[in-house]
Short mmCIF file of C-alpha atoms in Angstrom, two decimals:
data_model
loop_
_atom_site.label_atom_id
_atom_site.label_comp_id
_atom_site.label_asym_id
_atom_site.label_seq_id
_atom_site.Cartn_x
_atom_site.Cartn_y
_atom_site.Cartn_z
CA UNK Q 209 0.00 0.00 0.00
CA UNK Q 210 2.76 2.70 0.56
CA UNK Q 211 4.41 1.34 -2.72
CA UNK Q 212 1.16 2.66 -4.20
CA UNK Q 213 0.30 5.57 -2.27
CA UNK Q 214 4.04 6.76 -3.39
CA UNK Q 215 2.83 6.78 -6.64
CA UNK Q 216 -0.20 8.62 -6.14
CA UNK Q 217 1.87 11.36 -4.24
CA UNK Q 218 4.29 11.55 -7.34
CA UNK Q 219 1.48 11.97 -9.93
CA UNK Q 220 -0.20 14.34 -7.87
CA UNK Q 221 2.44 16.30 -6.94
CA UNK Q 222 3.49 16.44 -10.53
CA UNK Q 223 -0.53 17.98 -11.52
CA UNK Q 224 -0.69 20.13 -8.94
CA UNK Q 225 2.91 21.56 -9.43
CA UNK Q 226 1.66 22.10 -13.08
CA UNK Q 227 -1.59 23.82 -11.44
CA UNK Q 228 0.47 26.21 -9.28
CA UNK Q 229 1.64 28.49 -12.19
CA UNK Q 230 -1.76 28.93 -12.71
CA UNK Q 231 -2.69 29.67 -9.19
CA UNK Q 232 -0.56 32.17 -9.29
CA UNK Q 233 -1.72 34.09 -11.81
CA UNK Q 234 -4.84 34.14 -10.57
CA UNK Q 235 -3.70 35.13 -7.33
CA UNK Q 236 -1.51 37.78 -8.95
CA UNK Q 237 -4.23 39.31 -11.23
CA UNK Q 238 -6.51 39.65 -8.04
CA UNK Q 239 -3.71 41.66 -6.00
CA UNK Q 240 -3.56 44.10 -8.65
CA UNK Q 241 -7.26 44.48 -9.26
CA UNK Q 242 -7.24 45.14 -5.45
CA UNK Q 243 -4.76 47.57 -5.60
CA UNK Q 244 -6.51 49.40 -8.39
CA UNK Q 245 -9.78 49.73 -6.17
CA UNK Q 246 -7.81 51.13 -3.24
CA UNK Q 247 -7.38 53.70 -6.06
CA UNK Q 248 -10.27 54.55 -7.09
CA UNK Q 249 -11.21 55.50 -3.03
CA UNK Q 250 -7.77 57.63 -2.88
CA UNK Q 251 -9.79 59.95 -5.86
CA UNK Q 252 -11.81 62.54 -3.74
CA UNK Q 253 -15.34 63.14 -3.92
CA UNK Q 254 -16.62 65.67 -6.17
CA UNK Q 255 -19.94 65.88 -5.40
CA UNK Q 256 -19.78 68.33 -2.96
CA UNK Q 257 -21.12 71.73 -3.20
CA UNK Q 258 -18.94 75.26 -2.57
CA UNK Q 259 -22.00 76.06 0.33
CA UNK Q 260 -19.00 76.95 2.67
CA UNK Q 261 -17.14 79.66 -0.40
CA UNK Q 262 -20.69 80.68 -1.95
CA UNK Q 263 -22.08 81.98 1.79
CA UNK Q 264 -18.52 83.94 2.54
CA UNK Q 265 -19.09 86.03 -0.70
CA UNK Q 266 -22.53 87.30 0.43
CA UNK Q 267 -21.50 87.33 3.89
CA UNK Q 268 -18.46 89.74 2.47
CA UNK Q 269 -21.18 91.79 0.37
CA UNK Q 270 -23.70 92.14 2.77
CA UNK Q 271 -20.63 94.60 4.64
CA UNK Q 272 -19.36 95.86 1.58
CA UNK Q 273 -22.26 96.97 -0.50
CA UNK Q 274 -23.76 98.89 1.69
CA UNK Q 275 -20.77 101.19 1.80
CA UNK Q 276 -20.48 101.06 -1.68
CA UNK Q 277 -23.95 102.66 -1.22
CA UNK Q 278 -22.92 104.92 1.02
CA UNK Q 279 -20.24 106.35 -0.39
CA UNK Q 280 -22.76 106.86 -3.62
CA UNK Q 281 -25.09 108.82 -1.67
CA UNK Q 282 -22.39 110.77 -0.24
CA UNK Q 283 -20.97 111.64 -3.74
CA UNK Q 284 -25.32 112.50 -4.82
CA UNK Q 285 -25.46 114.98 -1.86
CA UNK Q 286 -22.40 116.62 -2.82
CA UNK Q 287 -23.53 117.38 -6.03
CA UNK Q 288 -26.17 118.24 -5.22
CA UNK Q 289 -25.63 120.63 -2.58
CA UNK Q 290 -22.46 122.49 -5.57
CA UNK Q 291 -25.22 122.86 -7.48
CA UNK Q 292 -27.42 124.32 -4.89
CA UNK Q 293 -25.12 126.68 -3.54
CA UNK Q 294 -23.89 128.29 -7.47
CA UNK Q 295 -27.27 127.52 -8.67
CA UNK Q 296 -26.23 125.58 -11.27
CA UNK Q 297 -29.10 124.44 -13.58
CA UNK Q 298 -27.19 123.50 -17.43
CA UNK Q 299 -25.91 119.99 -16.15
CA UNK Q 300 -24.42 119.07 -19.60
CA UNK Q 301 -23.36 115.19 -20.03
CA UNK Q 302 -19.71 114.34 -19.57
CA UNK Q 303 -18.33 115.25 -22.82
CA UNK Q 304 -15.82 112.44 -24.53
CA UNK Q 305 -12.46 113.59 -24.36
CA UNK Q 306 -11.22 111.52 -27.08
CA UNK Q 307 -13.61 112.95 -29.68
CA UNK Q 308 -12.56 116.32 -28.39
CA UNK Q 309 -9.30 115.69 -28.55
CA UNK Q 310 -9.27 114.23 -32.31
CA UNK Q 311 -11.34 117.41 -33.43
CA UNK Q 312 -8.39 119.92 -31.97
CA UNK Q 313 -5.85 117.32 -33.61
CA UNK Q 314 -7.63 118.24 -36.79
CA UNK Q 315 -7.51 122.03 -36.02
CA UNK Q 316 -3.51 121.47 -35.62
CA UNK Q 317 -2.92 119.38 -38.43
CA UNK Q 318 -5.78 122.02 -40.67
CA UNK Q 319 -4.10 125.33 -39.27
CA UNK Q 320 -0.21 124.11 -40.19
CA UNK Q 321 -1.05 122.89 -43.78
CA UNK Q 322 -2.43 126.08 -44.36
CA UNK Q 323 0.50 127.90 -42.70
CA UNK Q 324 2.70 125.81 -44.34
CA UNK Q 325 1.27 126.74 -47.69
CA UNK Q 326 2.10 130.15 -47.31
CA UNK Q 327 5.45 129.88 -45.69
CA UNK Q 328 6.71 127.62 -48.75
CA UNK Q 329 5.11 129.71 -51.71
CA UNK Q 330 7.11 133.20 -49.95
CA UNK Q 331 10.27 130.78 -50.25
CA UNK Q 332 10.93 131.03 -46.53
CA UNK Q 333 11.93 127.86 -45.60
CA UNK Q 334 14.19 125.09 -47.94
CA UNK Q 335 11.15 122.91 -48.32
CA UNK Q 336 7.59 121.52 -48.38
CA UNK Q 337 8.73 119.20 -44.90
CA UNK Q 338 10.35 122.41 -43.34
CA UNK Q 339 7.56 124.53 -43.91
CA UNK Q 340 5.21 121.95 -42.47
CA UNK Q 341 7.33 121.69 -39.71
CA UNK Q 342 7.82 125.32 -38.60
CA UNK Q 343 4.22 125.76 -39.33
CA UNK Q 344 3.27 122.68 -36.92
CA UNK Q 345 5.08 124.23 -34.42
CA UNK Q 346 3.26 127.94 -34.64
CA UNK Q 347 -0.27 125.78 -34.89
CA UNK Q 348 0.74 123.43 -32.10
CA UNK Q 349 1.74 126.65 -29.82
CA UNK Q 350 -1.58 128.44 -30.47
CA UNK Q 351 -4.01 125.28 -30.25
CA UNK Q 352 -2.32 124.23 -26.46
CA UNK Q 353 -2.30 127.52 -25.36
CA UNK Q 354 -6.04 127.95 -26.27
CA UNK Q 355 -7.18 124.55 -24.81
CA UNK Q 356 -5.31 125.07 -21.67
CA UNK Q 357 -6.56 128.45 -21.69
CA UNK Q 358 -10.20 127.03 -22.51
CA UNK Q 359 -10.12 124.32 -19.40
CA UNK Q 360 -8.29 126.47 -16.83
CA UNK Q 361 -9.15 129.62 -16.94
CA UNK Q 362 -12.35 130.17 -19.14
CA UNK Q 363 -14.45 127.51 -17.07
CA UNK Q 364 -14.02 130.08 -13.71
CA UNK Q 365 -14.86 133.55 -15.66
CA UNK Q 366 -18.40 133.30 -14.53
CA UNK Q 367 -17.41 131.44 -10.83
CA UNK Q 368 -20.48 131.88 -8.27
CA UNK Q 369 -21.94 134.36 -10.39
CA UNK Q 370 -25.62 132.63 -10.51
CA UNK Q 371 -25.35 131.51 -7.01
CA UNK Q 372 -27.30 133.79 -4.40
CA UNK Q 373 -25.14 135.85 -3.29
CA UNK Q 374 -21.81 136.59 -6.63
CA UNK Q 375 -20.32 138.65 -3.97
CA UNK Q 376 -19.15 136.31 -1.55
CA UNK Q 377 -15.26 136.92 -1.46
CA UNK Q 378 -14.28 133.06 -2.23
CA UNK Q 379 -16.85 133.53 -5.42
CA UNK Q 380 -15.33 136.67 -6.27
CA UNK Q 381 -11.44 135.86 -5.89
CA UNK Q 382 -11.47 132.82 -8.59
CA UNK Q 383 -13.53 135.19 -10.87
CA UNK Q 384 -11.14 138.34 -10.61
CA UNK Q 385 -7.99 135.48 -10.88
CA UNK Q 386 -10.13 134.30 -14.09
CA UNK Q 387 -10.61 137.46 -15.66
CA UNK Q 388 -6.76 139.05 -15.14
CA UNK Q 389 -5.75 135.42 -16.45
CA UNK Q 390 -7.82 135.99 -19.36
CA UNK Q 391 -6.70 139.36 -20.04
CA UNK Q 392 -3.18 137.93 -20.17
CA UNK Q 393 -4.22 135.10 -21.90
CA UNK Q 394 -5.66 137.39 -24.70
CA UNK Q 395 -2.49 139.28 -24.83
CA UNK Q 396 0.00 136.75 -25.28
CA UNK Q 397 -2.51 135.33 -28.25
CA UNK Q 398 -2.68 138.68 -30.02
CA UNK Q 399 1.19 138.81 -29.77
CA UNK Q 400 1.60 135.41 -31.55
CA UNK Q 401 -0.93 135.57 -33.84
CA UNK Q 402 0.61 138.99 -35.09
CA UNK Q 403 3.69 137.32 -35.16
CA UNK Q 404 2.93 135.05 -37.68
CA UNK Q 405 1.07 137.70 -39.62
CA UNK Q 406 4.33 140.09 -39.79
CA UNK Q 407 6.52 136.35 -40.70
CA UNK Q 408 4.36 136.23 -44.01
CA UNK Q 409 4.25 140.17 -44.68
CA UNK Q 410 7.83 140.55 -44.48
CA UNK Q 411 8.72 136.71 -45.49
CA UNK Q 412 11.36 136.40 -43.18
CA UNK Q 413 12.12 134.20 -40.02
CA UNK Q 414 14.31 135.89 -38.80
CA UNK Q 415 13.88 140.43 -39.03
CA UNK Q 416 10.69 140.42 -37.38
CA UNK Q 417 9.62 144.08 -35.39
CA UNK Q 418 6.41 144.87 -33.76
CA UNK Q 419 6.37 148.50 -34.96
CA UNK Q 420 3.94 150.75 -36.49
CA UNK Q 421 5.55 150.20 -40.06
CA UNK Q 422 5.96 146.85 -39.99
CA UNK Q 423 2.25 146.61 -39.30
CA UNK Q 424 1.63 148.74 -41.76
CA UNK Q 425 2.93 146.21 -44.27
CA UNK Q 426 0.85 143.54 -42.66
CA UNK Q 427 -2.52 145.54 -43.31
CA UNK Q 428 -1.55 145.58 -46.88
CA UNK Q 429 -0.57 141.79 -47.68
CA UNK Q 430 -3.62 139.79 -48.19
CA UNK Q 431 -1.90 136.73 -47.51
CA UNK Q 432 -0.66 138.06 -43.35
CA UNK Q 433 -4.39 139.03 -43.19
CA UNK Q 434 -5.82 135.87 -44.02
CA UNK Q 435 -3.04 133.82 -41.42
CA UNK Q 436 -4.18 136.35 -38.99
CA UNK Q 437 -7.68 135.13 -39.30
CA UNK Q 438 -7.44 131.85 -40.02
CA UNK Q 439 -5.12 131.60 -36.84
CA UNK Q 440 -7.86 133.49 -34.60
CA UNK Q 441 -10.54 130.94 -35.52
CA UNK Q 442 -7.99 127.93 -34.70
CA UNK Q 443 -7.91 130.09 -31.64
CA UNK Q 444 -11.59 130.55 -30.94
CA UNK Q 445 -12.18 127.17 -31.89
CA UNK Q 446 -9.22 125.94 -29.41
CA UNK Q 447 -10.86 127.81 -26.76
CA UNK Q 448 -14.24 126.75 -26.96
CA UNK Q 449 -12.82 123.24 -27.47
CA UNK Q 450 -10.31 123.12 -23.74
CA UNK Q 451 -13.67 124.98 -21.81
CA UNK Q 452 -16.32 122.54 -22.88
CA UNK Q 453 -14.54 119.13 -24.65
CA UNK Q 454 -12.99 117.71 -21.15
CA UNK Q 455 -14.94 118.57 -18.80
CA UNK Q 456 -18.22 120.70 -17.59
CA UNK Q 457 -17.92 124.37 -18.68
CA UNK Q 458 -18.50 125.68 -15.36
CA UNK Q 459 -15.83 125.37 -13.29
CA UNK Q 460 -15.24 122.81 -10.18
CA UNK Q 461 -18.34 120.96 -11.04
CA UNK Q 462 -16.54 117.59 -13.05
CA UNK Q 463 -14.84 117.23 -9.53
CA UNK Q 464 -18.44 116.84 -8.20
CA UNK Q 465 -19.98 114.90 -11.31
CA UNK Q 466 -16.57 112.44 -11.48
CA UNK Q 467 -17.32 111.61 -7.96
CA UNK Q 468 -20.54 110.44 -8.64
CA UNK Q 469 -19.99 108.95 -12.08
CA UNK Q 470 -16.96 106.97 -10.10
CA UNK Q 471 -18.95 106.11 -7.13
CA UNK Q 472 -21.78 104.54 -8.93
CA UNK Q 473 -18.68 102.65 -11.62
CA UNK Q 474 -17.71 101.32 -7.94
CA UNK Q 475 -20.78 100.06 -6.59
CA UNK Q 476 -21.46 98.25 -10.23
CA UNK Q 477 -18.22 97.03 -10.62
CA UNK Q 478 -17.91 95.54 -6.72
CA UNK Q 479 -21.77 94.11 -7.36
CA UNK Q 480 -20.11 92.29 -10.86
CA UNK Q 481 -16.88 91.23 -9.09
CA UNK Q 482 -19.17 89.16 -6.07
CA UNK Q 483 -21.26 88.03 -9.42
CA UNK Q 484 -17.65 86.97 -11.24
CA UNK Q 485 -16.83 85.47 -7.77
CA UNK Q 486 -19.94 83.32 -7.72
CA UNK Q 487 -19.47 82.04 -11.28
CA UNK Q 488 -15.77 81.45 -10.94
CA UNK Q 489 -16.23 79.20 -7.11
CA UNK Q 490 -19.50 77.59 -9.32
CA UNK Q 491 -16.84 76.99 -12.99
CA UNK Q 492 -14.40 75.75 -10.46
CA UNK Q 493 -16.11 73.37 -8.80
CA UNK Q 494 -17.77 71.74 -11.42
CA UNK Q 495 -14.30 71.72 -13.49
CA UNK Q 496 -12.83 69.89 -10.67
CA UNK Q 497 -15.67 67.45 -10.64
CA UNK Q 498 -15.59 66.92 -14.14
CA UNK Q 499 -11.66 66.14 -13.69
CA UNK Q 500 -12.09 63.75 -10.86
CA UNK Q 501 -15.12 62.19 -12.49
CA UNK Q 502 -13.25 61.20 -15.51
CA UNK Q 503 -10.40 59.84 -13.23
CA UNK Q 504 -12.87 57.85 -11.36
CA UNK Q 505 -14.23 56.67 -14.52
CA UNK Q 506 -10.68 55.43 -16.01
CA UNK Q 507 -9.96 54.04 -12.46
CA UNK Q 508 -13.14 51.99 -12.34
CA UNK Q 509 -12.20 51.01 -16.01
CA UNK Q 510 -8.55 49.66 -15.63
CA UNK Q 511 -10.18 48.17 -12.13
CA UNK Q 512 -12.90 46.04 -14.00
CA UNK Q 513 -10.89 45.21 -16.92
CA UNK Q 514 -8.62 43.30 -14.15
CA UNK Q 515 -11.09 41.44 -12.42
CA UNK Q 516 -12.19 40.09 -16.00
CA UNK Q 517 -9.05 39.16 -16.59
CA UNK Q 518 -8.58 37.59 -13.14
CA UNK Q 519 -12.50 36.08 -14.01
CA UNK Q 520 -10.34 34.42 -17.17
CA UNK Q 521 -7.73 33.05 -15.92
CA UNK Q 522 -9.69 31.44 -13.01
CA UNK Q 523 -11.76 29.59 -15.42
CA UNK Q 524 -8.46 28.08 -17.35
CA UNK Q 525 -7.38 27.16 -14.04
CA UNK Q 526 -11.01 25.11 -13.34
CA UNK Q 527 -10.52 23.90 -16.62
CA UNK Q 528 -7.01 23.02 -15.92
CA UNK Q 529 -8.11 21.50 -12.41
CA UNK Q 530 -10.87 19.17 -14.44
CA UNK Q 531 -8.22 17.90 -16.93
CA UNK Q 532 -5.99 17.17 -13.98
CA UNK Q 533 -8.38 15.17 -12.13
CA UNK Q 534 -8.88 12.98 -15.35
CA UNK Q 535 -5.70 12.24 -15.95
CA UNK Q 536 -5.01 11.41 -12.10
CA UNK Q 537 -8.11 9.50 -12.11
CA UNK Q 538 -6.26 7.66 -15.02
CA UNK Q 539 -3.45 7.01 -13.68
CA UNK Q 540 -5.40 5.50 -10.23
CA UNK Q 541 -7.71 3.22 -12.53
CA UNK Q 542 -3.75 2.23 -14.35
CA UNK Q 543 -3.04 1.55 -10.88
CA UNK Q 544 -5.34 -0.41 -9.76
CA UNK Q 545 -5.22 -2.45 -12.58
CA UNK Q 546 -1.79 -3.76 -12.61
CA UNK Q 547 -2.46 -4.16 -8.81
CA UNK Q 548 -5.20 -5.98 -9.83
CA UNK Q 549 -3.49 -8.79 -12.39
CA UNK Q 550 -0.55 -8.80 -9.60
CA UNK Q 551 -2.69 -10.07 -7.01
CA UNK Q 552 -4.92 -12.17 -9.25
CA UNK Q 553 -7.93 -10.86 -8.24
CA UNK Q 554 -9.82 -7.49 -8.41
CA UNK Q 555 -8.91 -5.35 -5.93
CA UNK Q 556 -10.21 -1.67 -4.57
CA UNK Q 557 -8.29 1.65 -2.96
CA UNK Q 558 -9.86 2.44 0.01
CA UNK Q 559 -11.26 6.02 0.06
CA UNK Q 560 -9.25 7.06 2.65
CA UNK Q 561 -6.15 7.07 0.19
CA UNK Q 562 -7.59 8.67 -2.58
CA UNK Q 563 -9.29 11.56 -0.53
CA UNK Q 564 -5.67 12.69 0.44
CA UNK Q 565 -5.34 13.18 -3.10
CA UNK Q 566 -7.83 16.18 -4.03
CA UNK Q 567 -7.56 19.43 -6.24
CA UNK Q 568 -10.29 21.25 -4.78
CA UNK Q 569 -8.29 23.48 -2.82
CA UNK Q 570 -6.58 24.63 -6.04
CA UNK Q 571 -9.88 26.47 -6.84
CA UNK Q 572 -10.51 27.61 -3.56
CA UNK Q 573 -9.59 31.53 -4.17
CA UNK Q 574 -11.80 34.63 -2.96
CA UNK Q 575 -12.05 36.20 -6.46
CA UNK Q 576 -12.45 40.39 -6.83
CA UNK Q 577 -16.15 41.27 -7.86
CA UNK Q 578 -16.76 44.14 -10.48
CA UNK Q 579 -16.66 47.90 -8.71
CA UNK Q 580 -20.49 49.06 -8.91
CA UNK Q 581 -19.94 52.86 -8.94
CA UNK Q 582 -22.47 54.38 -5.96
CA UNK Q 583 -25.16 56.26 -7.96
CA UNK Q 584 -24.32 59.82 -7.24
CA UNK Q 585 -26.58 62.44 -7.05
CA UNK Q 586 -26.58 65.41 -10.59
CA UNK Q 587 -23.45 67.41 -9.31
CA UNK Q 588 -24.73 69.77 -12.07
CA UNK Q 589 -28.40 70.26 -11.47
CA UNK Q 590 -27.24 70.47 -7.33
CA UNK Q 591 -24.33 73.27 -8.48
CA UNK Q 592 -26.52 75.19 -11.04
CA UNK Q 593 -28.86 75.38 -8.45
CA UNK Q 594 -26.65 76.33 -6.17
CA UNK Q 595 -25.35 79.01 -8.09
CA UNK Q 596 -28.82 80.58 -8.89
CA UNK Q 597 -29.37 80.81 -4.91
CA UNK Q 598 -26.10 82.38 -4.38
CA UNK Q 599 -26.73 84.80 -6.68
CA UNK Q 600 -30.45 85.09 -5.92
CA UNK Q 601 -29.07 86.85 -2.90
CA UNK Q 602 -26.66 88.70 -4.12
CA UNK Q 603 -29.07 90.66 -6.07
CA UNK Q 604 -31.24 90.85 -2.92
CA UNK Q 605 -28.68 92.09 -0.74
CA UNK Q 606 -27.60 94.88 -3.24
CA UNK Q 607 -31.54 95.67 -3.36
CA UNK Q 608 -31.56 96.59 -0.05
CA UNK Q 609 -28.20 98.43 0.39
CA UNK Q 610 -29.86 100.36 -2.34
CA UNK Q 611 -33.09 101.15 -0.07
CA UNK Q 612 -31.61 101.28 2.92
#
């Protein structure tokens, strides 16, 4: 009997040695599908909403806004009360500074081609490109004179003079500074505009005299008179352009309208940053989401695509296990058989021996199931929602900074 059983050991151990390669790669395919589902619980969670980063924005506006508001009212009363006080009743729009400032560009650019025309056809200067650039320099003078003249000192000629009482002595001050500024102002133009006249009676750069014969000859050169005039509408048109084109024509009262044009820019650009701030936390979150939802999804993927391979491999080890046990089977009935003619007579293995010899422990492996993804609720429909409240409030809260 241990002559046979020996046998039986050797056969066996041969099968199940052949088995083991198999076993292992079973066992080896479910350690990594394991390790890929401690994965997919190391990706966080992004499913949760921004409640926490939504509520400290309107907690944040509900202080700020209101002082936003504040500071608007303050900037309405002030305006109101400067226009009050200098009874101030034209309250023009702001006028656009860049349209103002192309129109005098055009004035410079108009006023020294026409010099320019002159100055060449007297033979004054060596060329067309040095007589429009002496001439540029004359127009440029005049014009920035004008427009400075215009904003600084033409906007306070009339100072406090509608208010209800001119003759207060702050009123009166700016208005006789204005006035002896414009004086000057008017003599300095007269000077330069004459200057240019005599440069084109007496085609020279250079001998120019402000006497009585000199303007004498100006009187009596068609082309000086015309410069002269041309050059005082430049001037007028300069003038009317620096009081009115940048800012309100009466004086002091753009401080008073920039304040309130700025203060309400404020409040609407603080009431769109907490709106950006909303939409950005909302983008953010749901980008994030997005991101960890596709790595959850690839995760899951590689995870399952494991198991089924670990699913495969098990079942060519069962099958392997099946054609194992038929040939061992075989090789007991061989067995028996010469046993059998040895002893003459039929003879049977006990049980005992041959249930030492089983390959059901071979199969005996705690396989990985499939990962089942928990059904998560619309992170979308939850954060649009989300979103709509946040900003729901919002607008409420700026409502009633605006009331209150």
């Amino acid at each position: 009997m241990d002559q046979i059983f020996n046998k039986l050991h050797h056969v066996y151990s041969k099968h199940k040695k052949a088995l083991q390669g198999l076993v292992s790669k079973v066992q080896a395919l479910c350690e990594e599908a394991e390790s890929l589902k401690d994965k997919i619980s190391d990706i966080p969670n992004g499913n949760n909403l921004p409640t926490a980063q939504l509520e400290a924005v309107n907690t944040e506006a509900e202080q700020v806004l209101p002082q936003k508001v504040h500071a608007l009212n303050q900037a309405v009363e002030a305006e109101k009360g400067f226009s009050t006080e200098h009874n101030l009743t034209n309250k023009a729009d702001q006028p656009n500074a860049a349209v103002s400032s192309l129109q005098i560009a055009i004035g410079v650019f108009f006023d020294a081609g026409m010099n320019s025309s002159f100055l060449y056809n007297a033979h004054m200067v060596a060329g067309p490109f040095a007589a429009l650039l002496v001439s540029f320099t004359f127009s440029l003078t005049i014009v920035v004179t004008c427009v400075c003249a215009g904003y600084f000192i033409g906007r306070f000629l009339e100072y406090g003079g509608n208010s209800t009482d001119p003759d207060i002595p702050e009123f009166k001050k700016i208005r006789n500074r204005a006035w002896w500024q414009f004086r000057g102002f008017i003599g300095v133009m007269i000077f330069l505009i004459l200057t240019i006249g005599l440069i084109r009676s007496t085609e020279s750069l250079d001998d120019i005299q402000h006497s009585l014969t000199y303007y004498s000859n100006l009187v009596t050169t068609p082309e000086a008179v015309f410069l002269i005039l041309l050059n005082i509408c430049i001037a007028v048109f300069s003038y009317h352009k620096g009081r009115i084109g940048f800012a309100h024509p009466y004086g002091d009262y753009s401080t008073y309208q920039h304040g309130v044009i700025n203060a309400r820019e404020d409040l609407q650009q603080t009431y769109g940053d907490y709106v950006e701030d909303i939409e950005v936390i909302c983008e953010t979150v749901e980008r994030d989401a997005d991101t960890q939802d596709k790595a959850r999804t690839k995760s899951i993927a590689k995870h399952n695509k494991k198991v089924t391979a670990c699913h495969k491999a098990y079942r060519r080890l069962e099958q392997a296990v099946r054609v194992a046990e038929n040939r061992f089977s075989a090789e007991v009935t061989k067995l028996n058989n010469t046993r059998s003619v040895i002893a003459g007579k039929s003879e049977t293995l006990p049980d005992s021996l041959l249930d030492q010899f089983s390959f059901s422990e071979v199969t005996s492996l705690d396989l990985p199931d499939f990962y089942q993804p928990p059904k998560d609720r619309d992170i979308k429909t939850a954060l649009t929602k989300a979103k709509a409240d946040a900003l729901r409030r919002l607008s409420k809260i700026f409502k009633n900074a605006l009331q209150n």
